[in-house]
Amino acid sequence: MTDKPTTRKDLMKPVQLLGLAFVAALFAGFVTLMSMGFFQSRPADQIQNALIVALVAAGATFIVVLVSVALMLLAVDPAKVTATVDRPLLLPKDAPDATTPGASAAGPAAGAAATAASERPVRPSAEAPDDDAATPKA
């Protein structure tokens, strides 16, 4: 199975983003209708009020999701739009399995990571008294 690599441009198609906002709006409208008792036997004015509030909630949710996703897309570097996504995005670049999908933790990268971890400064615990509380620390 040799599929072409997924690019960031493929992940951010406008139709999919509009669909996400629309689904979120439908969900918000349905939850509002359910919570206001639209599907129960109520007087007509209460059903009308529930419908109006649900439409307002759905519209507001659609706009908020759409604007939020658009602002998140502004954070993407345009030069990286065509770059392929070949590793998990939230892993640090120096993690053992960040560059190769089949790297094991027993390799030389694991030894370097263990050495780097042992050289990190240890933060004092909350129970240990702080003698220099007034002096700023770098």
PDB file of C-alpha atoms in Angstrom:
ATOM      1  CA  MET A   1       0.000   0.000   0.000  1.00  0.00           C
ATOM      2  CA  THR A   2       1.945   2.963  -1.249  1.00  0.00           C
ATOM      3  CA  ASP A   3      -0.356   5.918  -0.829  1.00  0.00           C
ATOM      4  CA  LYS A   4       0.917   9.367  -1.583  1.00  0.00           C
ATOM      5  CA  PRO A   5       2.007  11.213   1.567  1.00  0.00           C
ATOM      6  CA  THR A   6      -0.532  13.485   3.197  1.00  0.00           C
ATOM      7  CA  THR A   7       0.270  17.183   2.891  1.00  0.00           C
ATOM      8  CA  ARG A   8      -0.936  19.960   5.134  1.00  0.00           C
ATOM      9  CA  LYS A   9      -2.882  21.360   2.214  1.00  0.00           C
ATOM     10  CA  ASP A  10      -4.827  18.096   2.023  1.00  0.00           C
ATOM     11  CA  LEU A  11      -5.589  18.311   5.730  1.00  0.00           C
ATOM     12  CA  MET A  12      -7.020  21.831   5.502  1.00  0.00           C
ATOM     13  CA  LYS A  13      -9.583  21.701   2.695  1.00  0.00           C
ATOM     14  CA  PRO A  14     -12.178  24.485   2.982  1.00  0.00           C
ATOM     15  CA  VAL A  15     -15.166  22.207   2.342  1.00  0.00           C
ATOM     16  CA  GLN A  16     -14.127  19.982   5.224  1.00  0.00           C
ATOM     17  CA  LEU A  17     -13.693  22.986   7.506  1.00  0.00           C
ATOM     18  CA  LEU A  18     -17.140  24.310   6.595  1.00  0.00           C
ATOM     19  CA  GLY A  19     -18.525  20.825   7.194  1.00  0.00           C
ATOM     20  CA  LEU A  20     -16.914  20.722  10.634  1.00  0.00           C
ATOM     21  CA  ALA A  21     -18.477  24.071  11.541  1.00  0.00           C
ATOM     22  CA  PHE A  22     -21.861  22.927  10.198  1.00  0.00           C
ATOM     23  CA  VAL A  23     -21.784  19.676  12.193  1.00  0.00           C
ATOM     24  CA  ALA A  24     -20.837  21.580  15.359  1.00  0.00           C
ATOM     25  CA  ALA A  25     -23.739  23.991  14.729  1.00  0.00           C
ATOM     26  CA  LEU A  26     -26.188  21.114  14.237  1.00  0.00           C
ATOM     27  CA  PHE A  27     -25.004  19.519  17.465  1.00  0.00           C
ATOM     28  CA  ALA A  28     -25.373  22.774  19.404  1.00  0.00           C
ATOM     29  CA  GLY A  29     -28.845  23.355  17.978  1.00  0.00           C
ATOM     30  CA  PHE A  30     -29.975  19.818  18.801  1.00  0.00           C
ATOM     31  CA  VAL A  31     -28.640  20.032  22.362  1.00  0.00           C
ATOM     32  CA  THR A  32     -30.410  23.367  22.816  1.00  0.00           C
ATOM     33  CA  LEU A  33     -33.680  21.930  21.521  1.00  0.00           C
ATOM     34  CA  MET A  34     -33.367  18.936  23.825  1.00  0.00           C
ATOM     35  CA  SER A  35     -32.561  21.027  26.880  1.00  0.00           C
ATOM     36  CA  MET A  36     -35.451  23.436  26.286  1.00  0.00           C
ATOM     37  CA  GLY A  37     -38.002  20.638  25.931  1.00  0.00           C
ATOM     38  CA  PHE A  38     -38.783  21.059  22.241  1.00  0.00           C
ATOM     39  CA  PHE A  39     -39.636  17.376  21.819  1.00  0.00           C
ATOM     40  CA  GLN A  40     -42.034  17.297  24.779  1.00  0.00           C
ATOM     41  CA  SER A  41     -45.665  18.355  24.795  1.00  0.00           C
ATOM     42  CA  ARG A  42     -45.447  22.056  25.592  1.00  0.00           C
ATOM     43  CA  PRO A  43     -47.453  25.132  24.681  1.00  0.00           C
ATOM     44  CA  ALA A  44     -46.807  26.570  21.221  1.00  0.00           C
ATOM     45  CA  ASP A  45     -45.097  29.709  22.510  1.00  0.00           C
ATOM     46  CA  GLN A  46     -42.516  27.679  24.470  1.00  0.00           C
ATOM     47  CA  ILE A  47     -41.813  25.513  21.430  1.00  0.00           C
ATOM     48  CA  GLN A  48     -41.373  28.632  19.291  1.00  0.00           C
ATOM     49  CA  ASN A  49     -38.996  30.165  21.855  1.00  0.00           C
ATOM     50  CA  ALA A  50     -36.992  26.926  21.992  1.00  0.00           C
ATOM     51  CA  LEU A  51     -36.707  26.887  18.215  1.00  0.00           C
ATOM     52  CA  ILE A  52     -35.530  30.506  18.077  1.00  0.00           C
ATOM     53  CA  VAL A  53     -32.952  29.977  20.829  1.00  0.00           C
ATOM     54  CA  ALA A  54     -31.707  26.808  19.109  1.00  0.00           C
ATOM     55  CA  LEU A  55     -31.284  28.638  15.797  1.00  0.00           C
ATOM     56  CA  VAL A  56     -29.365  31.428  17.517  1.00  0.00           C
ATOM     57  CA  ALA A  57     -27.152  28.890  19.333  1.00  0.00           C
ATOM     58  CA  ALA A  58     -26.515  26.997  16.104  1.00  0.00           C
ATOM     59  CA  GLY A  59     -25.649  30.184  14.216  1.00  0.00           C
ATOM     60  CA  ALA A  60     -23.335  31.420  16.940  1.00  0.00           C
ATOM     61  CA  THR A  61     -21.608  28.032  17.112  1.00  0.00           C
ATOM     62  CA  PHE A  62     -21.153  27.956  13.332  1.00  0.00           C
ATOM     63  CA  ILE A  63     -19.542  31.399  13.333  1.00  0.00           C
ATOM     64  CA  VAL A  64     -17.334  30.725  16.366  1.00  0.00           C
ATOM     65  CA  VAL A  65     -16.042  27.416  14.981  1.00  0.00           C
ATOM     66  CA  LEU A  66     -15.453  28.911  11.541  1.00  0.00           C
ATOM     67  CA  VAL A  67     -13.553  31.935  12.900  1.00  0.00           C
ATOM     68  CA  SER A  68     -11.545  29.758  15.318  1.00  0.00           C
ATOM     69  CA  VAL A  69     -10.453  27.374  12.581  1.00  0.00           C
ATOM     70  CA  ALA A  70      -9.610  30.293  10.274  1.00  0.00           C
ATOM     71  CA  LEU A  71      -7.429  31.859  12.976  1.00  0.00           C
ATOM     72  CA  MET A  72      -5.687  28.542  13.569  1.00  0.00           C
ATOM     73  CA  LEU A  73      -4.970  28.285   9.845  1.00  0.00           C
ATOM     74  CA  LEU A  74      -3.240  31.665   9.993  1.00  0.00           C
ATOM     75  CA  ALA A  75      -0.686  30.131  12.362  1.00  0.00           C
ATOM     76  CA  VAL A  76       0.500  27.714   9.647  1.00  0.00           C
ATOM     77  CA  ASP A  77       3.664  28.720   7.824  1.00  0.00           C
ATOM     78  CA  PRO A  78       2.843  29.012   4.091  1.00  0.00           C
ATOM     79  CA  ALA A  79       6.190  27.446   3.198  1.00  0.00           C
ATOM     80  CA  LYS A  80       5.196  24.286   5.089  1.00  0.00           C
ATOM     81  CA  VAL A  81       1.802  23.913   3.403  1.00  0.00           C
ATOM     82  CA  THR A  82       3.197  21.557   0.785  1.00  0.00           C
ATOM     83  CA  ALA A  83       5.470  19.701   3.227  1.00  0.00           C
ATOM     84  CA  THR A  84       4.577  16.086   3.880  1.00  0.00           C
ATOM     85  CA  VAL A  85       3.436  15.007   7.335  1.00  0.00           C
ATOM     86  CA  ASP A  86       5.434  11.840   8.010  1.00  0.00           C
ATOM     87  CA  ARG A  87       5.528  11.776  11.812  1.00  0.00           C
ATOM     88  CA  PRO A  88       3.252  12.738  14.697  1.00  0.00           C
ATOM     89  CA  LEU A  89       3.153  16.511  15.044  1.00  0.00           C
ATOM     90  CA  LEU A  90       3.200  16.667  18.850  1.00  0.00           C
ATOM     91  CA  LEU A  91       6.321  14.543  19.359  1.00  0.00           C
ATOM     92  CA  PRO A  92       9.535  16.466  19.953  1.00  0.00           C
ATOM     93  CA  LYS A  93      12.004  16.362  17.073  1.00  0.00           C
ATOM     94  CA  ASP A  94      14.678  14.658  19.179  1.00  0.00           C
ATOM     95  CA  ALA A  95      12.413  11.788  20.292  1.00  0.00           C
ATOM     96  CA  PRO A  96      13.731   8.337  19.310  1.00  0.00           C
ATOM     97  CA  ASP A  97      10.778   7.560  17.050  1.00  0.00           C
ATOM     98  CA  ALA A  98      10.346  11.062  15.652  1.00  0.00           C
ATOM     99  CA  THR A  99      12.360  10.516  12.486  1.00  0.00           C
ATOM    100  CA  THR A 100      12.017   6.803  11.790  1.00  0.00           C
ATOM    101  CA  PRO A 101       8.723   5.005  12.318  1.00  0.00           C
ATOM    102  CA  GLY A 102      10.342   1.715  13.393  1.00  0.00           C
ATOM    103  CA  ALA A 103      13.085   3.004  15.726  1.00  0.00           C
ATOM    104  CA  SER A 104      13.374   1.111  18.987  1.00  0.00           C
ATOM    105  CA  ALA A 105      14.131   2.550  22.401  1.00  0.00           C
ATOM    106  CA  ALA A 106      17.204   0.276  22.769  1.00  0.00           C
ATOM    107  CA  GLY A 107      19.209   2.025  20.040  1.00  0.00           C
ATOM    108  CA  PRO A 108      21.924   4.674  20.394  1.00  0.00           C
ATOM    109  CA  ALA A 109      19.336   7.453  20.373  1.00  0.00           C
ATOM    110  CA  ALA A 110      17.856   6.049  23.584  1.00  0.00           C
ATOM    111  CA  GLY A 111      21.265   6.207  25.278  1.00  0.00           C
ATOM    112  CA  ALA A 112      21.707   9.825  24.227  1.00  0.00           C
ATOM    113  CA  ALA A 113      18.216  10.650  25.459  1.00  0.00           C
ATOM    114  CA  ALA A 114      18.904   8.978  28.808  1.00  0.00           C
ATOM    115  CA  THR A 115      22.160  10.946  29.152  1.00  0.00           C
ATOM    116  CA  ALA A 116      20.397  14.193  28.309  1.00  0.00           C
ATOM    117  CA  ALA A 117      17.642  13.399  30.809  1.00  0.00           C
ATOM    118  CA  SER A 118      20.162  12.758  33.586  1.00  0.00           C
ATOM    119  CA  GLU A 119      21.855  16.134  32.966  1.00  0.00           C
ATOM    120  CA  ARG A 120      18.657  18.150  33.369  1.00  0.00           C
ATOM    121  CA  PRO A 121      18.402  20.277  36.507  1.00  0.00           C
ATOM    122  CA  VAL A 122      16.022  18.914  39.103  1.00  0.00           C
ATOM    123  CA  ARG A 123      13.234  21.225  40.187  1.00  0.00           C
ATOM    124  CA  PRO A 124      12.709  21.469  43.952  1.00  0.00           C
ATOM    125  CA  SER A 125       9.554  19.821  45.193  1.00  0.00           C
ATOM    126  CA  ALA A 126       6.726  21.773  46.779  1.00  0.00           C
ATOM    127  CA  GLU A 127       7.453  20.249  50.202  1.00  0.00           C
ATOM    128  CA  ALA A 128      11.109  21.319  50.312  1.00  0.00           C
ATOM    129  CA  PRO A 129      11.659  24.641  52.104  1.00  0.00           C
ATOM    130  CA  ASP A 130      12.976  27.434  49.919  1.00  0.00           C
ATOM    131  CA  ASP A 131      15.835  29.312  51.665  1.00  0.00           C
ATOM    132  CA  ASP A 132      16.181  32.006  48.996  1.00  0.00           C
ATOM    133  CA  ALA A 133      12.517  32.874  48.444  1.00  0.00           C
ATOM    134  CA  ALA A 134      13.244  36.566  48.042  1.00  0.00           C
ATOM    135  CA  THR A 135      15.993  36.198  45.426  1.00  0.00           C
ATOM    136  CA  PRO A 136      14.937  35.786  41.787  1.00  0.00           C
ATOM    137  CA  LYS A 137      16.070  32.617  40.032  1.00  0.00           C
ATOM    138  CA  ALA A 138      17.136  32.404  36.425  1.00  0.00           C
TER     139      ALA A 138
END
